[in-house]
Amino acid sequence: MRSHKAIAVVVAPLLGILSLAACTGSGTPDDVEVVSIDQDWSKAEPLTIDVFDVPANYQGIQSGWFGKIVKDKFNMELNIIAPNVAGGGDTLYNTRVAAGELGDLVIVGKGKQADELVEGGLLLDASPYYESMKNASEYDTAVQKLNEGKDGIYGFPTSASTLKPTEPGQNIDPTFGPFLRWDYYAEAGYPEIGTLEDLLPVLKEMQDAHPKADNGKPTYAISLFKDWDGNMMVMAKQPTTLYGYDEIGFVLAKADGSDYQSIIDSDSEYVRTLKFYNEANQMGLVDPESTTQNYDTMFAKYQSGQVLLSWWPWLGQSAYNTEQNMAEGKGFQIVPMEDQKIFTYGAEAYGGGLVYGIGSKAEDPARIAAFIDWLYTPEGVSVTSSDTMGAAGPEDLTWEDGPDGPVLTDFGRKAILEGDADVPADWGGGKYKDGGSALNVSAVLPAEVDPNTGHPYNYKSWPSYLETTANPLTEDWSEHMDGATTTMEYLEENDQLIVAPGSGFAAPTDPAEIEATRNQVKASIVEHSWKMAFAKDDAEFDALLAQMQETVNGLGYEQVLEVDMTNAKAQNDARVAVADELG
């Protein structure tokens, strides 16, 4: 679990660390010959590569059906190195960077992290391979934009798209929203919810009516985890998106550029959310294990029906909306909150916030380039997006392309809609969910159309899925949501979305002094935020807020905030520019 203590000790300037590693170098000479990746990699020598993967929630050798696909195609195993799991992402990152080798394949943040690695010589210039990367080059605009100002091709985009950047990058559910156990909400009489705070009495009524889940364990309206905490308590940031905000450093920036907030301001949306959690906790609505559990433990509670509120569709729905539960009218659906204006990411013409790169010391960079290129194929997209409620998984296992478009197979319905299934031995065996891609990122936006089927990769938008999965849960939800058939349809028709144009903007690398200050400040913010959420009363909450403000201001918060405000406004400029250019 990522802790604030682990973050607090990271005060060494990253660029100073990187300069020590820079002697490794990775630049490709101008006269280097083009290297083809077009070969049968399944016949190559066996290879295990280290994958340093920022978004991964699993660490170790990739196994199961995805591992078998990669093994069969590339004779390669993926050893996932996951900061989320390893106990302190910054610490692990800095340690490996200082050693001069982050990984053979790296999946890191666009902008600061990627730039640092290029400057430090830890990423390979993949230009020699790019000419034969026919699939990645389909998104050449994003590739070139990502490597703008560099002397080669050091990174490849994630969530690449050909959709307009002013269009939502999601076609079924937004990334965020107030998703509640709809069956309990219905049982309560579909009460009106005006604001975020109005959720609390509704959740109280739901929890009181169902104090225990089917497994006999207590239910809680809210369950939290710490794994992804960074500049702030990540679970306290999520509700701010319901009002059009997203984070950039210590700033909450509204999608349309109309407002920028310092998160520690007493009237900020972030502090509002902490108050929401604190009031919920005083009402007995917050899982007391929230301060110690990790994401996987929390996810298991959603699966067993012990949690009633989810800020993400891919959490509550993915865990609990099995075919059996939905047939019984049970599951998570978004509720109509009157004043919400939900932040949604526009399609990323220049790619999302993460990048793929090849480590400068990789043993077989051509094979890794071929693997990256495969991630952009219809097969690659289908099998790497399945864990994030995007695509359906492997063709011929979970789905097949029928005369009227793609349809889930019987196995696919069991694996995806019923929650899990035993994978046939010839596909790798084991449980389907255990065998999914641990990369936890997709090269291509699942809303994109699969050229082989003519339908989006996202199976939830397939006509066959919509026709065959109508059930008491979705039918009741639709009846009470103006007849809408998807969350996005309801939100768009009710003007409850605010789209941040997909500009591909990434904040520049912090100067060393700012980086060091940020690490100290964010540790204090995260520590105080958790204490505030679990304060015994309003007086303690207010005292902790004042203490946090005083502490971080003493550490140099204002200097970092100035940088973040500049970046937030530059981000908006980029959004305006891409909307003018491509929107």
Coordinates of C-alpha atoms in Angstrom, one line a residue:
M1 CA 0.0 0.0 0.0
R2 CA 1.3 3.4 -0.9
S3 CA 1.8 5.5 2.3
H4 CA 2.5 9.1 2.9
K5 CA 5.6 8.1 4.8
A6 CA 7.1 6.5 1.8
I7 CA 6.4 9.6 -0.2
A8 CA 7.7 12.0 2.4
V9 CA 11.3 10.7 2.3
V10 CA 11.6 11.3 -1.5
V11 CA 13.3 14.6 -1.5
A12 CA 16.2 14.0 -3.8
P13 CA 15.8 16.0 -7.0
L14 CA 14.8 13.6 -9.7
L15 CA 16.8 15.3 -12.4
G16 CA 19.9 15.0 -10.2
I17 CA 19.3 11.3 -9.9
L18 CA 18.7 11.1 -13.6
S19 CA 21.9 12.9 -14.5
L20 CA 23.8 10.1 -12.7
A21 CA 22.1 7.7 -15.1
A22 CA 22.5 9.8 -18.1
C23 CA 25.9 8.4 -18.9
T24 CA 24.1 5.2 -20.1
G25 CA 22.8 7.2 -23.0
S26 CA 20.2 5.9 -25.5
G27 CA 20.3 8.2 -28.5
T28 CA 20.1 6.7 -31.9
P29 CA 22.7 7.9 -34.4
D30 CA 21.4 9.7 -37.4
D31 CA 22.9 7.2 -39.8
V32 CA 21.4 4.1 -38.1
E33 CA 19.6 1.8 -40.5
V34 CA 15.9 1.0 -40.3
V35 CA 15.2 -2.2 -38.3
S36 CA 12.2 -4.2 -39.3
I37 CA 10.0 -5.8 -36.7
D38 CA 8.2 -8.0 -39.2
Q39 CA 9.1 -11.5 -38.2
D40 CA 7.6 -14.5 -36.5
W41 CA 8.5 -13.7 -32.9
S42 CA 6.9 -16.9 -31.7
K43 CA 10.1 -18.7 -33.0
A44 CA 12.5 -16.3 -31.1
E45 CA 14.4 -17.3 -28.1
P46 CA 12.4 -17.2 -24.8
L47 CA 12.5 -13.8 -23.2
T48 CA 11.3 -12.4 -19.9
I49 CA 11.0 -8.6 -19.8
D50 CA 10.5 -6.2 -16.8
V51 CA 7.5 -4.0 -17.3
F52 CA 7.6 -0.9 -15.0
D53 CA 3.9 -0.1 -15.0
V54 CA 2.5 2.9 -13.2
P55 CA -1.2 2.0 -13.4
A56 CA -0.8 -1.7 -12.7
N57 CA -2.5 -3.2 -9.7
Y58 CA -0.8 -6.6 -9.9
Q59 CA 2.9 -7.4 -9.5
G60 CA 4.7 -10.5 -10.8
I61 CA 4.7 -12.6 -13.9
Q62 CA 1.6 -12.1 -16.1
S63 CA -0.2 -15.4 -16.2
G64 CA -3.5 -16.8 -17.5
W65 CA -5.0 -16.2 -20.9
F66 CA -3.3 -12.9 -21.6
G67 CA 0.0 -14.3 -20.6
K68 CA -0.5 -17.2 -22.9
I69 CA -1.4 -14.9 -25.8
V70 CA 1.8 -12.9 -25.3
K71 CA 3.8 -16.1 -24.9
D72 CA 2.4 -17.6 -28.1
K73 CA 2.9 -14.5 -30.2
F74 CA 6.2 -13.3 -28.9
N75 CA 7.7 -16.1 -26.8
M76 CA 7.9 -13.5 -24.1
E77 CA 6.8 -13.3 -20.5
L78 CA 5.9 -10.0 -18.8
N79 CA 7.3 -9.4 -15.3
I80 CA 5.0 -6.6 -14.0
I81 CA 6.7 -4.2 -11.6
A82 CA 3.8 -2.2 -10.1
P83 CA 4.4 0.9 -7.9
N84 CA 0.8 0.7 -6.7
V85 CA 1.6 -2.7 -5.2
A86 CA 5.2 -2.3 -4.2
G87 CA 4.7 0.1 -1.3
G88 CA 5.4 3.6 -2.5
G89 CA 5.5 4.5 -6.2
D90 CA 7.9 7.4 -5.9
T91 CA 10.3 5.5 -3.8
L92 CA 10.4 2.5 -6.2
Y93 CA 10.6 4.8 -9.3
N94 CA 13.5 6.8 -7.9
T95 CA 15.4 3.8 -6.7
R96 CA 15.2 2.1 -10.1
V97 CA 16.0 5.4 -12.0
A98 CA 19.0 6.0 -9.7
A99 CA 20.2 2.5 -10.7
G100 CA 20.0 3.5 -14.3
E101 CA 17.3 1.0 -15.4
L102 CA 13.6 1.4 -14.9
G103 CA 12.4 -1.5 -17.0
D104 CA 12.6 -3.1 -20.5
L105 CA 9.1 -1.8 -21.2
V106 CA 7.8 1.2 -19.2
I107 CA 4.3 2.6 -18.9
V108 CA 4.7 6.0 -17.2
G109 CA 3.1 9.4 -17.0
K110 CA 3.2 11.6 -20.1
G111 CA 5.1 14.8 -19.5
K112 CA 7.1 15.0 -16.3
Q113 CA 8.0 11.3 -15.9
A114 CA 8.6 10.6 -19.6
D115 CA 10.6 13.7 -20.1
E116 CA 12.8 12.8 -17.1
L117 CA 13.5 9.4 -18.5
V118 CA 14.4 10.7 -22.0
E119 CA 16.7 13.3 -20.4
G120 CA 18.3 10.7 -18.2
G121 CA 18.9 8.3 -21.0
L122 CA 16.6 5.6 -19.7
L123 CA 14.4 5.4 -22.8
L124 CA 15.4 4.1 -26.2
D125 CA 14.9 6.1 -29.3
A126 CA 12.6 3.7 -31.2
S127 CA 12.9 5.6 -34.5
P128 CA 14.7 2.6 -36.2
Y129 CA 11.6 0.4 -35.6
Y130 CA 8.9 3.0 -36.2
E131 CA 8.8 2.7 -39.9
S132 CA 7.7 -0.9 -39.7
M133 CA 5.3 -0.3 -36.8
K134 CA 2.3 -0.2 -39.1
N135 CA -0.4 -0.3 -36.4
A136 CA 1.1 2.4 -34.0
S137 CA 1.7 4.6 -37.0
E138 CA -2.0 4.7 -37.7
Y139 CA -2.0 7.2 -34.8
D140 CA 1.0 9.1 -36.2
T141 CA -0.4 12.5 -35.2
A142 CA -0.4 11.4 -31.6
V143 CA 3.0 9.8 -31.8
Q144 CA 4.6 12.9 -33.4
K145 CA 2.9 15.2 -30.9
L146 CA 4.0 13.1 -28.0
N147 CA 7.7 13.3 -29.2
E148 CA 7.6 16.9 -30.2
G149 CA 10.8 18.7 -29.3
K150 CA 12.7 15.4 -28.9
D151 CA 15.4 14.0 -31.3
G152 CA 13.6 10.8 -31.8
I153 CA 10.6 8.5 -31.0
Y154 CA 10.8 7.8 -27.3
G155 CA 7.2 7.2 -26.4
F156 CA 4.0 5.9 -27.8
P157 CA 0.5 7.1 -26.8
T158 CA -2.2 5.4 -24.9
S159 CA -6.0 5.8 -25.4
A160 CA -5.3 7.1 -28.9
S161 CA -8.3 8.1 -30.9
T162 CA -9.5 9.3 -34.2
L163 CA -12.7 10.9 -32.7
K164 CA -13.0 14.6 -32.4
P165 CA -11.4 16.0 -29.2
T166 CA -14.6 17.8 -28.3
E167 CA -16.6 14.6 -28.3
P168 CA -16.7 12.5 -25.1
G169 CA -14.2 9.7 -25.1
Q170 CA -16.7 7.4 -23.6
N171 CA -19.9 6.1 -25.3
I172 CA -21.7 4.2 -22.5
D173 CA -20.6 5.6 -19.1
P174 CA -18.5 8.6 -18.2
T175 CA -15.3 8.0 -16.2
F176 CA -17.0 9.4 -13.0
G177 CA -20.4 9.7 -11.5
P178 CA -22.6 8.9 -8.5
F179 CA -23.3 5.2 -9.0
L180 CA -25.5 3.7 -6.3
R181 CA -27.1 0.3 -5.6
W182 CA -30.1 1.1 -7.8
D183 CA -32.3 -1.6 -6.3
Y184 CA -31.9 -0.1 -2.8
Y185 CA -32.4 3.4 -4.2
A186 CA -35.6 2.2 -5.8
E187 CA -36.7 0.5 -2.6
A188 CA -36.3 3.9 -0.9
G189 CA -38.7 5.4 -3.3
Y190 CA -36.3 7.0 -5.8
P191 CA -35.7 10.1 -3.5
E192 CA -34.7 13.3 -5.1
I193 CA -31.0 14.2 -4.8
G194 CA -30.2 17.8 -5.2
T195 CA -26.5 18.0 -4.3
L196 CA -23.6 15.9 -3.2
E197 CA -24.6 16.4 0.5
D198 CA -28.1 15.2 -0.3
L199 CA -26.7 11.7 -1.0
L200 CA -26.0 11.2 2.7
P201 CA -29.6 10.8 4.0
V202 CA -30.4 8.6 1.0
L203 CA -27.3 6.4 1.7
K204 CA -28.3 6.3 5.4
E205 CA -31.7 5.0 4.6
M206 CA -30.3 2.4 2.2
Q207 CA -27.7 1.2 4.7
D208 CA -30.2 1.1 7.6
A209 CA -32.5 -1.0 5.5
H210 CA -29.7 -3.4 4.5
P211 CA -27.2 -3.6 7.4
K212 CA -25.7 -6.8 6.2
A213 CA -24.8 -8.2 2.7
D214 CA -25.7 -11.6 1.5
N215 CA -22.4 -12.9 2.9
G216 CA -23.5 -11.9 6.4
K217 CA -20.9 -9.1 6.6
P218 CA -21.8 -5.5 7.4
T219 CA -22.7 -3.1 4.5
Y220 CA -21.3 0.4 4.3
A221 CA -22.4 3.2 2.1
I222 CA -18.8 4.2 1.4
S223 CA -15.5 2.2 1.4
L224 CA -12.2 3.9 0.7
F225 CA -8.6 2.9 -0.1
K226 CA -5.2 4.7 -0.1
D227 CA -3.2 2.9 -2.9
W228 CA -3.5 5.7 -5.5
D229 CA -3.0 8.7 -3.3
G230 CA -0.6 11.2 -4.8
N231 CA -0.9 15.0 -4.7
M232 CA -4.0 14.5 -2.6
M233 CA -6.3 11.8 -1.2
V234 CA -7.5 10.3 -4.5
M235 CA -10.9 9.3 -3.2
A236 CA -11.6 12.8 -2.0
K237 CA -10.8 14.1 -5.5
Q238 CA -13.4 11.9 -7.2
P239 CA -16.6 13.7 -6.1
T240 CA -15.2 17.0 -7.4
T241 CA -15.5 15.6 -10.9
L242 CA -19.3 15.6 -10.4
Y243 CA -19.0 19.4 -10.6
G244 CA -16.7 19.5 -13.7
Y245 CA -13.3 19.6 -11.9
D246 CA -10.2 17.5 -12.4
E247 CA -6.8 17.7 -10.7
I248 CA -3.6 19.1 -12.0
G249 CA -1.1 19.1 -9.2
F250 CA -2.6 20.9 -6.2
V251 CA -5.2 22.6 -8.5
L252 CA -8.7 21.6 -9.3
A253 CA -9.4 22.9 -12.8
K254 CA -12.9 23.1 -14.3
A255 CA -13.2 21.5 -17.7
D256 CA -14.2 24.7 -19.5
G257 CA -11.5 26.8 -17.9
S258 CA -14.0 28.9 -15.9
D259 CA -12.5 28.2 -12.4
Y260 CA -9.3 27.1 -10.8
Q261 CA -9.1 26.2 -7.1
S262 CA -6.3 25.5 -4.6
I263 CA -7.3 22.3 -3.0
I264 CA -6.4 23.5 0.5
D265 CA -8.7 26.5 0.4
S266 CA -11.4 26.2 3.0
D267 CA -14.1 26.6 0.4
S268 CA -12.6 24.3 -2.2
E269 CA -14.5 21.4 -3.7
Y270 CA -11.7 19.1 -2.3
V271 CA -12.4 20.3 1.3
R272 CA -16.1 20.0 0.6
T273 CA -15.6 16.4 -0.2
L274 CA -13.6 15.8 2.9
K275 CA -16.4 17.3 4.9
F276 CA -18.8 15.0 3.0
Y277 CA -16.8 11.9 4.1
N278 CA -16.5 13.2 7.6
E279 CA -20.2 13.7 7.9
A280 CA -20.7 10.3 6.4
N281 CA -18.4 8.8 8.9
Q282 CA -20.1 10.5 11.8
M283 CA -23.3 9.0 10.5
G284 CA -21.7 5.5 10.5
L285 CA -21.7 5.2 6.7
V286 CA -17.9 4.7 6.1
D287 CA -16.2 1.4 6.2
P288 CA -13.9 1.5 9.2
E289 CA -11.3 -0.6 7.4
S290 CA -10.9 2.2 4.8
T291 CA -7.7 3.4 6.3
T292 CA -5.9 0.1 6.1
Q293 CA -7.3 -1.9 3.1
N294 CA -6.0 -1.9 -0.4
Y295 CA -7.9 -1.6 -3.7
D296 CA -8.2 -5.4 -4.1
T297 CA -9.7 -5.8 -0.6
M298 CA -12.2 -3.0 -1.3
F299 CA -13.1 -4.4 -4.7
A300 CA -13.9 -7.8 -3.1
K301 CA -16.4 -6.0 -0.9
Y302 CA -18.1 -4.5 -3.9
Q303 CA -18.3 -8.0 -5.4
S304 CA -20.1 -9.3 -2.3
G305 CA -22.5 -6.4 -2.1
Q306 CA -21.0 -4.8 1.0
V307 CA -20.7 -1.3 -0.5
L308 CA -23.5 0.9 -1.8
L309 CA -21.8 3.9 -3.5
S310 CA -19.2 3.9 -6.3
W311 CA -17.7 7.0 -7.9
W312 CA -16.6 5.0 -11.0
P313 CA -18.7 2.7 -13.2
W314 CA -15.8 0.3 -13.6
L315 CA -15.7 -0.2 -9.9
G316 CA -19.3 -0.9 -8.7
Q317 CA -20.7 -2.1 -12.0
S318 CA -17.7 -4.3 -12.9
A319 CA -17.7 -5.9 -9.5
Y320 CA -21.4 -6.4 -8.8
N321 CA -23.5 -6.1 -12.0
T322 CA -23.3 -9.8 -12.9
E323 CA -25.9 -11.3 -15.2
Q324 CA -27.5 -13.1 -12.2
N325 CA -27.6 -10.0 -10.0
M326 CA -29.1 -7.8 -12.8
A327 CA -31.7 -10.5 -13.6
E328 CA -32.7 -10.2 -10.0
G329 CA -32.9 -6.4 -10.4
K330 CA -29.8 -5.8 -8.4
G331 CA -26.8 -3.6 -9.3
F332 CA -25.2 -0.2 -9.6
Q333 CA -26.6 2.5 -11.8
I334 CA -26.0 6.3 -11.9
V335 CA -28.6 8.3 -10.0
P336 CA -30.1 11.7 -11.0
M337 CA -28.3 14.3 -8.9
E338 CA -29.9 17.6 -9.9
D339 CA -26.9 19.9 -9.8
Q340 CA -24.2 17.6 -11.3
K341 CA -22.2 18.6 -14.3
I342 CA -19.9 15.7 -14.7
F343 CA -16.4 16.1 -16.0
T344 CA -15.7 13.9 -18.9
Y345 CA -12.6 13.5 -21.0
G346 CA -12.9 14.4 -24.6
A347 CA -11.4 11.9 -27.1
E348 CA -7.7 12.2 -27.0
A349 CA -6.5 13.1 -30.4
Y350 CA -3.0 13.2 -29.1
G351 CA -3.3 10.2 -26.7
G352 CA -4.0 9.9 -23.0
G353 CA -2.0 10.6 -19.9
L354 CA 0.3 7.6 -20.0
V355 CA 2.9 6.5 -22.5
Y356 CA 4.7 3.3 -23.5
G357 CA 8.4 3.4 -23.9
I358 CA 11.3 1.0 -24.4
G359 CA 14.0 0.9 -21.8
S360 CA 17.5 1.9 -23.0
K361 CA 19.0 -1.3 -21.7
A362 CA 16.3 -3.7 -23.1
E363 CA 17.8 -6.9 -24.3
D364 CA 15.6 -7.3 -27.4
P365 CA 14.2 -3.8 -28.2
A366 CA 12.9 -4.9 -31.6
R367 CA 10.6 -7.6 -30.0
I368 CA 9.3 -5.0 -27.5
A369 CA 8.6 -2.6 -30.4
A370 CA 6.7 -5.4 -32.1
F371 CA 4.7 -6.0 -28.9
I372 CA 3.9 -2.3 -28.5
D373 CA 2.8 -2.2 -32.2
W374 CA 0.6 -5.2 -31.6
L375 CA -1.2 -3.4 -28.7
Y376 CA -2.7 -1.1 -31.4
T377 CA -4.1 -3.9 -33.4
P378 CA -7.8 -4.9 -33.1
E379 CA -6.7 -8.0 -31.3
G380 CA -4.4 -6.1 -29.0
V381 CA -7.1 -3.6 -28.1
S382 CA -9.7 -6.3 -27.5
V383 CA -7.5 -8.2 -25.1
T384 CA -5.8 -5.3 -23.2
S385 CA -9.0 -3.3 -22.5
S386 CA -11.1 -6.0 -21.1
D387 CA -10.1 -5.4 -17.4
T388 CA -11.3 -1.8 -17.5
M389 CA -14.8 -2.5 -18.8
G390 CA -13.7 -1.5 -22.3
A391 CA -13.4 -4.3 -24.8
A392 CA -14.7 -7.9 -24.6
G393 CA -11.4 -9.9 -24.5
P394 CA -10.1 -12.5 -26.9
E395 CA -12.1 -13.2 -30.1
D396 CA -13.3 -16.8 -30.3
L397 CA -13.1 -17.1 -26.5
T398 CA -15.3 -14.4 -25.1
W399 CA -16.9 -13.1 -28.4
E400 CA -17.3 -13.8 -32.0
D401 CA -18.2 -11.8 -35.1
G402 CA -21.6 -12.9 -36.3
P403 CA -23.6 -11.9 -39.4
D404 CA -25.2 -9.0 -37.5
G405 CA -22.1 -7.9 -35.7
P406 CA -20.1 -9.1 -32.7
V407 CA -21.8 -11.1 -30.0
L408 CA -20.6 -12.5 -26.7
T409 CA -20.1 -16.3 -26.6
D410 CA -21.6 -18.4 -23.9
F411 CA -18.2 -18.4 -22.2
G412 CA -18.1 -14.6 -22.6
R413 CA -21.4 -14.1 -21.0
K414 CA -20.3 -16.2 -18.1
A415 CA -16.9 -14.5 -17.7
I416 CA -18.1 -11.0 -18.2
L417 CA -21.7 -10.8 -17.2
E418 CA -21.8 -13.5 -14.5
G419 CA -18.5 -12.3 -12.9
D420 CA -16.0 -15.0 -13.8
A421 CA -15.4 -18.3 -15.5
D422 CA -12.9 -21.1 -15.7
V423 CA -10.7 -20.6 -18.8
P424 CA -10.2 -23.7 -21.1
A425 CA -6.8 -25.2 -20.8
D426 CA -5.9 -24.4 -24.4
W427 CA -6.4 -20.7 -23.6
G428 CA -4.2 -20.9 -20.5
G429 CA -6.6 -22.2 -17.8
G430 CA -7.3 -20.5 -14.5
K431 CA -10.0 -18.0 -13.8
Y432 CA -10.8 -15.5 -16.5
K433 CA -10.5 -12.4 -14.3
D434 CA -7.1 -13.5 -12.9
G435 CA -5.8 -14.0 -16.4
G436 CA -6.6 -10.5 -17.8
S437 CA -4.0 -8.0 -18.8
A438 CA -2.2 -6.6 -15.8
L439 CA -1.0 -3.6 -17.9
N440 CA -4.2 -1.7 -16.9
V441 CA -4.1 0.6 -19.9
S442 CA -5.2 0.5 -23.5
A443 CA -3.3 1.8 -26.6
V444 CA -6.6 2.7 -28.3
L445 CA -9.8 4.3 -26.9
P446 CA -12.4 1.5 -26.5
A447 CA -14.9 3.9 -28.0
E448 CA -13.0 3.6 -31.3
V449 CA -14.5 1.4 -34.0
D450 CA -12.9 -2.0 -34.6
P451 CA -12.2 -2.0 -38.4
N452 CA -12.9 -5.8 -38.5
T453 CA -16.4 -5.6 -37.1
G454 CA -17.5 -2.1 -37.9
H455 CA -18.6 -1.7 -34.2
P456 CA -16.9 0.0 -31.2
Y457 CA -14.5 -2.2 -29.2
N458 CA -16.6 -1.4 -26.2
Y459 CA -19.0 -4.4 -26.1
K460 CA -21.6 -2.5 -24.1
S461 CA -22.4 -0.5 -27.3
W462 CA -22.9 -3.6 -29.4
P463 CA -26.5 -4.0 -30.6
S464 CA -26.4 -7.7 -29.6
Y465 CA -25.4 -6.7 -26.1
L466 CA -28.1 -4.1 -25.7
E467 CA -30.7 -6.5 -27.1
T468 CA -29.9 -9.5 -25.0
T469 CA -28.9 -7.9 -21.7
A470 CA -32.1 -6.0 -21.0
N471 CA -33.0 -7.0 -17.5
P472 CA -35.1 -5.8 -14.6
L473 CA -32.2 -3.6 -13.4
T474 CA -31.6 -1.7 -16.6
E475 CA -35.3 -1.6 -17.5
D476 CA -36.3 0.0 -14.2
W477 CA -33.4 2.4 -14.5
S478 CA -34.4 3.4 -18.0
E479 CA -38.0 3.9 -16.9
H480 CA -37.0 6.4 -14.2
M481 CA -34.3 8.1 -16.4
D482 CA -36.4 9.6 -19.2
G483 CA -36.2 6.4 -21.2
A484 CA -32.4 6.6 -21.6
T485 CA -30.6 3.4 -22.5
T486 CA -27.1 4.4 -21.5
T487 CA -25.7 6.7 -18.8
M488 CA -24.1 9.0 -21.4
E489 CA -27.4 9.3 -23.3
Y490 CA -29.1 10.5 -20.1
L491 CA -26.4 12.9 -19.1
E492 CA -26.1 14.4 -22.6
E493 CA -29.9 14.9 -23.0
N494 CA -30.1 16.6 -19.5
D495 CA -27.0 18.8 -20.1
Q496 CA -25.2 17.2 -17.2
L497 CA -21.9 16.7 -18.9
I498 CA -18.9 19.0 -19.3
V499 CA -16.3 17.9 -21.8
A500 CA -12.7 18.7 -21.4
P501 CA -11.3 18.7 -25.0
G502 CA -8.7 15.9 -25.5
S503 CA -5.6 18.0 -26.0
G504 CA -3.0 15.4 -24.8
F505 CA -1.6 18.2 -22.5
A506 CA 1.0 17.0 -20.0
A507 CA 2.5 19.3 -17.3
P508 CA 6.2 19.9 -17.8
T509 CA 8.8 18.5 -15.4
D510 CA 9.0 20.3 -12.1
P511 CA 12.3 22.1 -11.3
A512 CA 14.2 20.1 -8.7
E513 CA 13.4 22.5 -5.9
I514 CA 9.7 22.4 -6.7
E515 CA 9.7 18.6 -6.9
A516 CA 11.3 18.3 -3.5
T517 CA 8.9 20.7 -2.0
R518 CA 5.9 19.0 -3.7
N519 CA 6.9 15.6 -2.2
Q520 CA 6.9 17.0 1.4
V521 CA 3.7 19.0 0.8
K522 CA 1.6 16.2 -0.7
A523 CA 2.6 13.8 2.1
S524 CA 1.2 16.3 4.6
I525 CA -2.0 16.9 2.6
V526 CA -2.7 13.2 2.2
E527 CA -2.0 12.6 5.9
H528 CA -4.2 15.4 7.1
S529 CA -6.9 14.5 4.6
W530 CA -7.4 11.1 6.0
K531 CA -7.4 12.4 9.5
M532 CA -10.0 15.0 8.5
A533 CA -12.2 12.4 6.9
F534 CA -12.2 10.4 10.2
A535 CA -12.3 13.3 12.6
K536 CA -14.6 12.7 15.6
D537 CA -16.5 16.0 15.1
D538 CA -16.7 19.2 13.2
A539 CA -14.4 21.0 15.7
E540 CA -11.6 18.5 15.1
F541 CA -12.2 18.6 11.4
D542 CA -11.8 22.4 11.4
A543 CA -8.7 22.2 13.6
L544 CA -7.1 19.6 11.3
L545 CA -7.9 21.8 8.3
A546 CA -6.2 24.8 9.8
Q547 CA -3.3 22.6 10.9
M548 CA -2.9 21.3 7.3
Q549 CA -3.0 24.8 5.8
E550 CA -0.4 26.1 8.3
T551 CA 1.9 23.1 7.8
V552 CA 1.9 23.0 4.0
N553 CA 2.2 26.8 3.7
G554 CA 5.2 26.5 6.0
L555 CA 6.7 23.9 3.7
G556 CA 6.4 26.1 0.6
Y557 CA 2.9 25.2 -0.8
E558 CA 2.4 28.6 -2.4
Q559 CA 5.5 28.1 -4.7
V560 CA 4.3 24.8 -5.9
L561 CA 0.7 26.1 -6.3
E562 CA 2.0 28.9 -8.5
V563 CA 3.6 26.3 -10.8
D564 CA 0.4 24.2 -10.9
M565 CA -1.8 27.2 -11.6
T566 CA 0.4 28.1 -14.5
N567 CA 0.2 24.5 -15.8
A568 CA -3.6 24.4 -15.3
K569 CA -4.0 27.5 -17.4
A570 CA -1.6 26.2 -20.1
Q571 CA -3.7 23.0 -20.1
N572 CA -6.8 25.0 -20.8
D573 CA -5.0 26.9 -23.6
A574 CA -4.1 23.5 -25.1
R575 CA -7.8 22.4 -24.9
V576 CA -9.0 25.6 -26.6
A577 CA -6.4 25.2 -29.3
V578 CA -7.2 21.6 -30.1
A579 CA -10.9 22.3 -30.1
D580 CA -10.3 25.1 -32.6
E581 CA -8.0 22.9 -34.7
L582 CA -9.7 19.6 -34.7
G583 CA -13.0 20.0 -32.9

